[in-house]
Short mmCIF file of C-alpha atoms and ligand atoms in Angstrom, two decimals:
data_model
loop_
_atom_site.label_atom_id
_atom_site.label_comp_id
_atom_site.label_asym_id
_atom_site.label_seq_id
_atom_site.Cartn_x
_atom_site.Cartn_y
_atom_site.Cartn_z
CA MET A 1 29.63 -7.43 -31.84
CA LYS A 2 28.15 -5.00 -34.32
CA SER A 3 27.87 -6.10 -37.89
CA THR A 4 30.52 -4.68 -40.21
CA CYS A 5 29.43 -6.12 -43.54
CA PRO A 6 25.74 -7.06 -43.55
CA PRO A 7 24.85 -6.38 -47.20
CA LEU A 8 27.81 -8.38 -48.53
CA LEU A 9 27.15 -11.18 -46.07
CA LEU A 10 23.48 -11.38 -46.93
CA CYS A 11 24.26 -11.39 -50.64
CA LEU A 12 26.88 -14.12 -50.42
CA SER A 13 25.03 -16.29 -47.97
CA LEU A 14 22.01 -16.40 -50.28
CA ALA A 15 24.26 -17.51 -53.11
CA LEU A 16 25.85 -20.31 -51.10
CA PRO A 17 24.22 -23.67 -50.60
CA LEU A 18 22.48 -23.69 -47.26
CA ALA A 19 24.39 -25.92 -44.89
CA LEU A 20 21.54 -26.18 -42.38
CA PRO A 21 19.76 -29.52 -42.28
CA LEU A 22 16.28 -29.05 -43.71
CA MET A 23 13.10 -30.75 -42.63
CA ASN A 24 12.44 -33.68 -44.88
CA SER A 25 9.74 -32.19 -47.09
CA ALA A 26 8.16 -35.58 -47.77
CA VAL A 27 7.66 -36.13 -44.04
CA ALA A 28 6.33 -32.61 -43.53
CA ALA A 29 3.80 -32.97 -46.35
CA GLU A 30 2.72 -36.40 -45.23
CA ASP A 31 2.01 -35.21 -41.70
CA ALA A 32 -0.61 -32.57 -42.04
CA ALA A 33 -1.78 -33.60 -38.57
CA PRO A 34 1.28 -34.99 -36.78
CA ASN A 35 -0.39 -34.84 -33.37
CA GLU A 36 -3.19 -37.14 -34.50
CA ARG A 37 -0.76 -39.50 -36.14
CA PHE A 38 1.38 -39.46 -33.01
CA ALA A 39 -1.59 -40.27 -30.80
CA ALA A 40 -2.48 -43.27 -33.00
CA CYS A 41 1.15 -44.40 -32.99
CA LEU A 42 1.30 -44.15 -29.18
CA LYS A 43 -1.64 -46.54 -28.95
CA THR A 44 0.37 -49.10 -30.90
CA LEU A 45 3.43 -48.45 -28.75
CA ARG A 46 1.28 -48.98 -25.67
CA SER A 47 0.66 -52.58 -26.78
CA VAL A 48 4.29 -53.08 -27.78
CA ALA A 49 5.43 -51.80 -24.38
CA ALA A 50 2.91 -53.99 -22.55
CA ALA A 51 4.26 -57.06 -24.37
CA LYS A 52 7.73 -56.09 -23.12
CA GLY A 53 6.71 -55.70 -19.51
CA VAL A 54 5.69 -52.04 -19.17
CA SER A 55 2.22 -51.96 -17.61
CA THR A 56 -0.44 -49.90 -19.35
CA THR A 57 -0.82 -47.94 -16.12
CA SER A 58 2.85 -46.97 -16.18
CA PHE A 59 2.68 -46.27 -19.90
CA ASP A 60 -0.29 -43.94 -19.50
CA ARG A 61 1.30 -42.14 -16.55
CA LEU A 62 4.65 -41.64 -18.29
CA THR A 63 3.29 -40.61 -21.70
CA SER A 64 0.47 -38.38 -20.46
CA GLY A 65 0.60 -35.11 -22.41
CA LEU A 66 3.44 -36.31 -24.62
CA THR A 67 3.60 -34.50 -27.97
CA PRO A 68 6.00 -35.03 -30.87
CA ASP A 69 9.01 -32.82 -31.54
CA LEU A 70 9.48 -33.03 -35.29
CA SER A 71 12.74 -31.07 -35.13
CA VAL A 72 14.59 -34.28 -34.23
CA LEU A 73 13.82 -35.60 -37.72
CA GLU A 74 16.14 -32.95 -39.16
CA PHE A 75 19.05 -34.67 -37.43
CA LEU A 76 17.87 -38.12 -38.52
CA ASP A 77 17.88 -37.08 -42.17
CA TYR A 78 20.93 -34.86 -41.99
CA GLN A 79 23.67 -36.11 -44.25
CA PRO A 80 26.76 -34.06 -43.51
CA GLU A 81 28.15 -32.79 -46.78
CA PHE A 82 31.34 -32.10 -44.96
CA GLN A 83 33.37 -35.00 -43.60
CA SER A 84 35.95 -33.80 -41.11
CA PRO A 85 39.46 -35.06 -41.79
CA ILE A 86 40.90 -37.12 -38.94
CA TRP A 87 43.27 -34.30 -37.92
CA ASP A 88 40.35 -31.89 -37.42
CA TYR A 89 38.41 -34.46 -35.44
CA LEU A 90 41.32 -35.20 -33.09
CA ALA A 91 42.40 -31.55 -32.81
CA SER A 92 39.15 -30.65 -31.06
CA LEU A 93 38.50 -33.91 -29.19
CA VAL A 94 42.02 -34.35 -27.82
CA ASP A 95 43.08 -30.77 -27.16
CA ALA A 96 45.05 -29.26 -24.28
CA GLU A 97 41.85 -28.36 -22.37
CA ARG A 98 40.47 -31.89 -22.46
CA VAL A 99 43.82 -33.38 -21.42
CA THR A 100 44.20 -30.92 -18.51
CA ASP A 101 40.58 -31.46 -17.44
CA GLY A 102 41.07 -35.21 -17.68
CA ILE A 103 44.11 -35.13 -15.43
CA ALA A 104 42.16 -33.04 -12.89
CA MET A 105 39.12 -35.35 -13.06
CA ARG A 106 41.26 -38.44 -12.63
CA ALA A 107 42.69 -36.92 -9.46
CA LYS A 108 39.31 -35.69 -8.20
CA TRP A 109 37.61 -39.06 -8.70
CA ALA A 110 40.64 -41.20 -7.80
CA ASP A 111 38.84 -43.26 -5.14
CA THR A 112 35.80 -43.88 -7.34
CA LEU A 113 38.06 -44.88 -10.24
CA ALA A 114 40.13 -47.17 -8.05
CA LEU A 115 36.98 -49.03 -6.99
CA ALA A 116 35.60 -49.25 -10.54
CA SER A 117 38.87 -50.31 -12.13
CA GLU A 118 39.46 -52.95 -9.47
CA ARG A 119 35.93 -54.31 -9.73
CA TYR A 120 35.85 -54.37 -13.54
CA GLN A 121 39.56 -54.69 -14.34
CA VAL A 122 39.62 -51.71 -16.66
CA ASP A 123 42.17 -48.91 -17.13
CA PRO A 124 41.05 -45.80 -15.13
CA ALA A 125 42.40 -43.32 -17.71
CA THR A 126 40.32 -44.94 -20.43
CA ILE A 127 37.19 -44.58 -18.29
CA ILE A 128 37.99 -40.89 -17.79
CA ALA A 129 38.70 -40.45 -21.51
CA VAL A 130 35.28 -41.88 -22.44
CA TRP A 131 33.68 -39.40 -20.02
CA GLY A 132 35.74 -36.54 -21.49
CA VAL A 133 34.79 -37.28 -25.08
CA GLU A 134 31.15 -38.21 -24.44
CA SER A 135 30.05 -35.26 -22.32
CA ASN A 136 33.16 -33.11 -21.76
CA TYR A 137 33.31 -34.47 -18.20
CA GLY A 138 29.64 -33.90 -17.49
CA ARG A 139 29.29 -30.46 -19.08
CA ASN A 140 27.33 -31.40 -22.22
CA PHE A 141 24.49 -33.84 -21.70
CA GLY A 142 22.07 -32.78 -24.41
CA LYS A 143 18.89 -30.94 -23.52
CA ARG A 144 16.09 -32.89 -25.18
CA PRO A 145 13.54 -34.83 -23.12
CA LEU A 146 14.17 -38.47 -24.01
CA LEU A 147 10.56 -39.62 -24.24
CA THR A 148 9.71 -36.76 -26.58
CA SER A 149 12.66 -37.39 -28.93
CA LEU A 150 12.38 -41.16 -28.93
CA GLY A 151 8.58 -41.09 -29.12
CA THR A 152 8.83 -38.88 -32.20
CA LEU A 153 11.50 -41.06 -33.81
CA SER A 154 9.37 -44.14 -33.06
CA CYS A 155 6.46 -42.70 -35.03
CA PHE A 156 8.01 -40.64 -37.85
CA GLY A 157 10.92 -40.97 -40.26
CA ARG A 158 13.37 -43.77 -40.86
CA ARG A 159 14.38 -46.44 -38.32
CA GLN A 160 11.11 -46.36 -36.36
CA SER A 161 11.54 -49.95 -35.23
CA TYR A 162 15.00 -49.27 -33.73
CA PHE A 163 13.81 -46.14 -31.95
CA SER A 164 10.63 -47.74 -30.63
CA GLY A 165 12.88 -50.28 -28.88
CA GLU A 166 14.78 -47.40 -27.28
CA PHE A 167 11.49 -45.71 -26.39
CA VAL A 168 10.29 -48.80 -24.54
CA SER A 169 13.69 -49.09 -22.82
CA THR A 170 13.28 -45.48 -21.67
CA LEU A 171 9.88 -46.30 -20.20
CA LYS A 172 11.45 -49.18 -18.30
CA ILE A 173 14.18 -46.93 -16.88
CA LEU A 174 11.59 -44.40 -15.70
CA ASP A 175 9.29 -47.11 -14.39
CA SER A 176 12.13 -48.53 -12.29
CA GLY A 177 12.67 -45.14 -10.66
CA ASP A 178 16.43 -45.02 -11.37
CA ILE A 179 16.07 -41.54 -12.89
CA ALA A 180 13.25 -39.00 -12.51
CA PRO A 181 11.38 -38.25 -15.79
CA GLU A 182 12.05 -34.51 -15.71
CA LYS A 183 15.79 -35.17 -15.37
CA LEU A 184 16.04 -37.57 -18.29
CA LEU A 185 17.35 -35.26 -21.00
CA GLY A 186 19.77 -36.21 -23.77
CA SER A 187 20.83 -35.99 -27.38
CA TRP A 188 18.33 -35.90 -30.25
CA ALA A 189 18.84 -39.68 -30.66
CA GLY A 190 18.34 -40.51 -26.99
CA ALA A 191 21.92 -40.88 -25.66
CA PHE A 192 22.00 -39.46 -22.15
CA GLY A 193 24.04 -38.76 -19.08
CA HIS A 194 27.72 -38.40 -18.24
CA THR A 195 28.76 -41.17 -20.60
CA GLN A 196 25.90 -40.90 -23.12
CA PHE A 197 24.40 -44.37 -22.86
CA MET A 198 21.44 -45.26 -25.07
CA PRO A 199 18.46 -46.49 -23.00
CA SER A 200 18.88 -50.14 -24.09
CA THR A 201 22.59 -49.95 -23.16
CA PHE A 202 21.59 -48.57 -19.79
CA LEU A 203 19.30 -51.55 -19.17
CA ARG A 204 22.05 -54.00 -20.13
CA LEU A 205 25.06 -52.40 -18.52
CA ALA A 206 24.38 -49.55 -16.11
CA VAL A 207 25.39 -50.25 -12.51
CA ASP A 208 25.05 -48.52 -9.17
CA GLY A 209 28.51 -47.14 -8.42
CA ASP A 210 27.77 -45.15 -5.28
CA GLY A 211 25.61 -47.75 -3.55
CA ASP A 212 22.43 -45.70 -3.16
CA GLY A 213 20.37 -48.39 -4.89
CA LYS A 214 19.84 -46.39 -8.08
CA ARG A 215 21.67 -46.32 -11.40
CA ASP A 216 21.68 -42.61 -12.05
CA LEU A 217 23.82 -41.76 -15.05
CA MET A 218 22.52 -38.19 -15.01
CA GLY A 219 23.18 -37.24 -11.41
CA SER A 220 25.90 -39.57 -10.16
CA VAL A 221 29.49 -39.51 -11.45
CA PRO A 222 30.32 -42.76 -9.58
CA ASP A 223 27.37 -44.49 -11.27
CA ALA A 224 28.45 -43.20 -14.70
CA LEU A 225 32.12 -44.16 -14.26
CA ALA A 226 31.30 -47.61 -12.90
CA SER A 227 28.83 -48.17 -15.73
CA THR A 228 31.45 -47.23 -18.32
CA ALA A 229 33.91 -49.59 -16.64
CA ASN A 230 31.29 -52.32 -16.81
CA PHE A 231 30.69 -51.55 -20.50
CA LEU A 232 34.39 -51.96 -21.30
CA HIS A 233 34.65 -55.06 -19.10
CA LYS A 234 31.69 -56.74 -20.80
CA GLY A 235 33.17 -55.76 -24.16
CA GLY A 236 36.19 -57.91 -23.39
CA TRP A 237 38.76 -55.44 -22.03
CA ARG A 238 42.05 -57.07 -21.11
CA GLU A 239 43.54 -55.06 -18.29
CA GLY A 240 47.29 -54.62 -18.44
CA GLN A 241 47.35 -54.79 -22.23
CA PRO A 242 47.66 -51.67 -24.38
CA TRP A 243 44.97 -50.49 -26.82
CA GLY A 244 47.85 -50.18 -29.25
CA TYR A 245 50.62 -47.70 -29.98
CA GLU A 246 51.90 -45.43 -32.71
CA VAL A 247 54.35 -47.05 -35.10
CA ILE A 248 56.76 -45.96 -37.82
CA LEU A 249 56.59 -47.70 -41.16
CA PRO A 250 59.77 -48.35 -43.16
CA ALA A 251 60.28 -46.42 -46.42
CA GLY A 252 58.38 -47.96 -49.32
CA PHE A 253 56.08 -49.92 -46.97
CA ASP A 254 53.36 -51.80 -48.85
CA ALA A 255 50.17 -50.77 -47.04
CA SER A 256 47.91 -53.24 -48.82
CA VAL A 257 47.73 -55.30 -45.61
CA SER A 258 46.16 -52.94 -43.12
CA GLY A 259 42.97 -52.32 -41.19
CA ARG A 260 41.77 -52.81 -37.63
CA ARG A 261 40.16 -56.15 -38.43
CA ASP A 262 43.09 -57.65 -40.36
CA LYS A 263 45.02 -58.70 -37.28
CA ARG A 264 48.40 -60.40 -37.62
CA PRO A 265 50.93 -61.67 -35.07
CA LEU A 266 53.34 -59.01 -33.87
CA SER A 267 56.14 -61.08 -35.38
CA TYR A 268 54.56 -60.45 -38.80
CA TRP A 269 54.75 -56.68 -38.30
CA THR A 270 58.27 -56.67 -36.89
CA GLY A 271 59.29 -58.85 -39.85
CA ARG A 272 58.04 -56.13 -42.17
CA GLY A 273 60.16 -53.50 -40.46
CA VAL A 274 57.42 -51.84 -38.38
CA ARG A 275 58.78 -50.25 -35.19
CA ARG A 276 57.34 -48.31 -32.29
CA ALA A 277 57.31 -44.52 -32.60
CA ASP A 278 58.41 -44.10 -28.97
CA GLY A 279 61.58 -46.11 -29.59
CA GLN A 280 60.59 -49.00 -27.32
CA PRO A 281 61.07 -52.43 -28.82
CA ILE A 282 58.17 -54.48 -30.13
CA VAL A 283 58.61 -57.88 -28.59
CA ALA A 284 57.75 -60.29 -31.39
CA SER A 285 54.96 -62.58 -30.26
CA ASP A 286 51.70 -64.18 -31.32
CA ALA A 287 49.69 -61.27 -29.92
CA ALA A 288 47.42 -60.12 -32.74
CA ALA A 289 47.44 -56.52 -33.93
CA GLY A 290 45.98 -54.68 -36.89
CA LEU A 291 47.67 -51.79 -38.68
CA LEU A 292 45.48 -48.69 -38.49
CA LEU A 293 46.23 -45.98 -41.06
CA PRO A 294 43.60 -43.27 -40.44
CA ALA A 295 45.02 -41.00 -43.18
CA GLY A 296 46.74 -43.58 -45.34
CA PRO A 297 50.38 -44.65 -45.19
CA GLN A 298 51.66 -41.05 -45.19
CA GLY A 299 50.14 -40.11 -41.82
CA SER A 300 50.35 -41.40 -38.27
CA ALA A 301 50.18 -45.21 -38.16
CA PHE A 302 49.14 -47.48 -35.29
CA LEU A 303 49.22 -51.11 -34.31
CA VAL A 304 45.93 -51.80 -32.54
CA PHE A 305 45.04 -54.72 -30.27
CA ARG A 306 41.85 -56.14 -28.90
CA ASN A 307 41.35 -53.31 -26.41
CA PHE A 308 41.04 -50.89 -29.32
CA ASP A 309 38.09 -52.94 -30.57
CA VAL A 310 36.52 -52.74 -27.11
CA ILE A 311 36.66 -48.92 -27.22
CA TYR A 312 35.35 -49.06 -30.80
CA GLY A 313 32.31 -50.91 -29.44
CA TYR A 314 31.28 -47.80 -27.52
CA ASN A 315 30.56 -45.84 -30.70
CA ALA A 316 31.37 -47.67 -33.90
CA ALA A 317 33.91 -45.34 -35.52
CA GLU A 318 37.67 -45.83 -35.68
CA SER A 319 38.32 -42.08 -35.41
CA TYR A 320 36.23 -42.08 -32.20
CA ALA A 321 38.13 -45.02 -30.74
CA LEU A 322 41.45 -43.38 -31.58
CA ALA A 323 40.35 -40.17 -29.86
CA ILE A 324 39.47 -42.06 -26.64
CA ALA A 325 42.65 -44.15 -26.77
CA HIS A 326 44.90 -41.16 -27.41
CA LEU A 327 43.19 -39.01 -24.78
CA ALA A 328 43.71 -41.81 -22.24
CA ASP A 329 47.42 -41.91 -23.15
CA ARG A 330 47.74 -38.14 -22.87
CA ILE A 331 46.00 -38.15 -19.47
CA LYS A 332 48.66 -40.68 -18.43
CA GLY A 333 51.40 -38.27 -19.56
CA GLY A 334 51.83 -39.53 -23.10
CA THR A 335 53.03 -37.30 -25.92
CA PRO A 336 51.32 -36.17 -29.14
CA PHE A 337 51.76 -38.39 -32.19
CA VAL A 338 55.28 -38.44 -33.64
CA THR A 339 54.37 -38.61 -37.35
CA PRO A 340 52.41 -35.55 -38.48
CA TRP A 341 49.19 -35.88 -40.44
CA PRO A 342 49.59 -35.38 -44.20
CA THR A 343 48.37 -31.78 -44.31
CA ASP A 344 49.89 -28.29 -44.34
CA ASP A 345 46.76 -26.86 -42.67
CA ALA A 346 46.30 -28.50 -39.27
CA GLY A 347 43.03 -28.57 -37.34
CA LEU A 348 41.94 -26.30 -34.50
CA SER A 349 41.58 -26.96 -30.80
CA ARG A 350 38.34 -25.84 -29.13
CA LEU A 351 40.17 -22.76 -27.80
CA GLU A 352 41.19 -21.89 -31.37
CA ARG A 353 37.68 -22.63 -32.63
CA ARG A 354 36.28 -20.17 -30.12
CA GLU A 355 38.85 -17.60 -31.26
CA LEU A 356 37.85 -18.23 -34.88
CA GLN A 357 34.17 -17.78 -33.99
CA THR A 358 34.96 -14.54 -32.14
CA LEU A 359 36.79 -13.23 -35.21
CA LEU A 360 33.89 -14.27 -37.46
CA ALA A 361 31.39 -12.54 -35.17
CA ALA A 362 33.55 -9.41 -35.17
CA ARG A 363 33.28 -9.37 -38.95
CA GLY A 364 29.48 -9.35 -38.63
CA HIS A 365 28.65 -12.99 -39.20
CA PRO A 366 25.60 -14.20 -37.25
CA ILE A 367 27.28 -17.33 -35.93
CA GLY A 368 25.29 -17.53 -32.69
CA GLU A 369 26.99 -18.54 -29.47
CA VAL A 370 30.80 -18.67 -29.36
CA ASP A 371 30.98 -22.26 -28.12
CA GLY A 372 33.83 -23.84 -30.06
CA MET A 373 31.36 -26.02 -31.96
CA ILE A 374 31.47 -25.40 -35.68
CA GLY A 375 27.86 -25.77 -36.78
CA ALA A 376 26.06 -24.75 -39.94
CA LYS A 377 26.14 -21.00 -39.21
CA SER A 378 29.87 -20.96 -38.42
CA ARG A 379 30.61 -23.03 -41.50
CA GLU A 380 28.63 -20.67 -43.69
CA ALA A 381 30.54 -17.70 -42.26
CA ILE A 382 33.83 -19.52 -42.85
CA GLN A 383 32.88 -20.05 -46.50
CA VAL A 384 32.19 -16.35 -46.94
CA GLU A 385 35.53 -15.41 -45.39
CA GLN A 386 37.41 -18.05 -47.38
CA GLN A 387 35.92 -16.63 -50.56
CA ARG A 388 36.89 -13.10 -49.55
CA LEU A 389 40.45 -14.22 -48.77
CA GLY A 390 40.84 -16.14 -52.03
CA MET A 391 40.93 -19.50 -50.27
CA LYS A 392 39.04 -22.63 -51.24
CA ALA A 393 35.52 -22.02 -49.87
CA ASP A 394 35.02 -25.42 -48.29
CA GLY A 395 33.76 -24.25 -44.88
CA ARG A 396 36.57 -26.00 -43.02
CA PRO A 397 37.97 -24.40 -39.84
CA GLY A 398 41.77 -24.70 -40.18
CA GLN A 399 44.96 -23.01 -39.01
CA LYS A 400 45.44 -21.11 -42.30
CA LEU A 401 42.05 -19.41 -42.08
CA LEU A 402 42.57 -18.57 -38.41
CA SER A 403 45.98 -17.00 -39.18
CA SER A 404 44.52 -14.97 -42.05
CA LEU A 405 41.67 -13.65 -39.95
CA ARG A 406 44.04 -12.75 -37.08
CA ALA A 407 46.14 -10.76 -39.55
CA ASN A 408 43.07 -9.11 -41.10
CA GLN A 409 41.33 -7.81 -37.98
CA1 LIG B 501 23.71 -44.85 -7.60
#
C-alpha cells in the first residue's frame, strides 16, 4: 500500500518512545571483537562438553565455522513495557482459527493420538492444544539455527550458565543423529520443533512416536505428539480428571483465598457458594482445587486441579496454561467462557489483528508483514493512530481501535 501520511508519521514516530528492543549498549561496547571472545569461549565450552560426554571430535565437527549472532541478545534483554491483559492473550491464542484447525488436526492425526494417549494416559485434545499454541500446528517453528543462538547466549549476556547447558544438550542431540544439524532451527532461546521443546527437555522426554528409531521433533508429527504426551505423563497427568472448569462466584465473594497453589477440598468451595458456570453440579469431595482469578474477582473464575499444574509445567505461566486448557475444551466442543472479562474493549483474534495491520498499512504505516503478530512496528503505528483518534496512546490492539479504523478508511 502506498503511504498516505509519511511526514506526519515520521514526525510522530520520532517523538514516541521507541518500542523496539535495543542492543544492550554495555554488551556492545564490551565486545569490540566478539568473534575473538566467542572463539575463546568455545574453547571453554569444548572442555565443558567433553566432561558431559560430547567427544572433542564431535564438538569440533559440529561447531566448525560457528560464529555468534549477537541479535539474540536483544531478546534476552528485552523487557516488554507492555503487558498484555489476559483477554488479549486469550483472544489471539484461542481464536476461531485455532479451534477449527485443532478439530481438523485431531481428526487427521486420530490414529497417532489414540496410540499416544493410550500409551501415556493423556487427553488427546490437550496434546493437540499444546501443538496449536506452541507452533500453530507446525506452522511456526522459529528460524534460528540452534547452535548459533545457544552458542551466543552461552558466551554473552545474562544466564550464560543456563544457556551453556542447553548448548551442550544441543550437541548431544546432533551427535546422536536424531535430527540433522541444518534442520535444527528454533526460537531465539533454543526452543524447537512442533511442540517447542528446549534441548534439555528433548533429552529427558522426547520419544520416537513413529518407530523409525529417531526422535525427530522437527520432521515427525507422531514423534512430537508422543513426546508431548510423555511430557504431560511424566508431569503427573491424571487421565479422566479435568484440568478444571469455569465457576461462578456468589455476590460479595471474599476473594482473599485464591490462587492456583492454594488448593482446598471441593467441599470448601461448594460451602462458600461457588458453582459451575455450565450448570453441572460440583460433587463435594476431598479433591483439591485452587481458585484461579486471572483478572480478579470481577472476571472469569476457575477451579483448577492437578492437571492444570501439569500444563503449567510446560511453560510456567498461568495465562499460558489457561490458553492450552481452554483450547483443549473448545476442540472438544466446549463453549467460550460464560463470565466476560472486566473490560469494555475486548481483544482481537488473529484474523482481526491481520485486518488491523492491513488498515494500518493502508494509512501508510511501515508495519512490515501482515502476519497477525503485533510487534514493535505495529504497536508504534497503533500509538500514532490512537493519538490521532483521541484515544489513549498505549499501543494496545483492541476492538475499539479496530472499529474506529474501519469507520475511518
Ligand atoms: Ca521417529
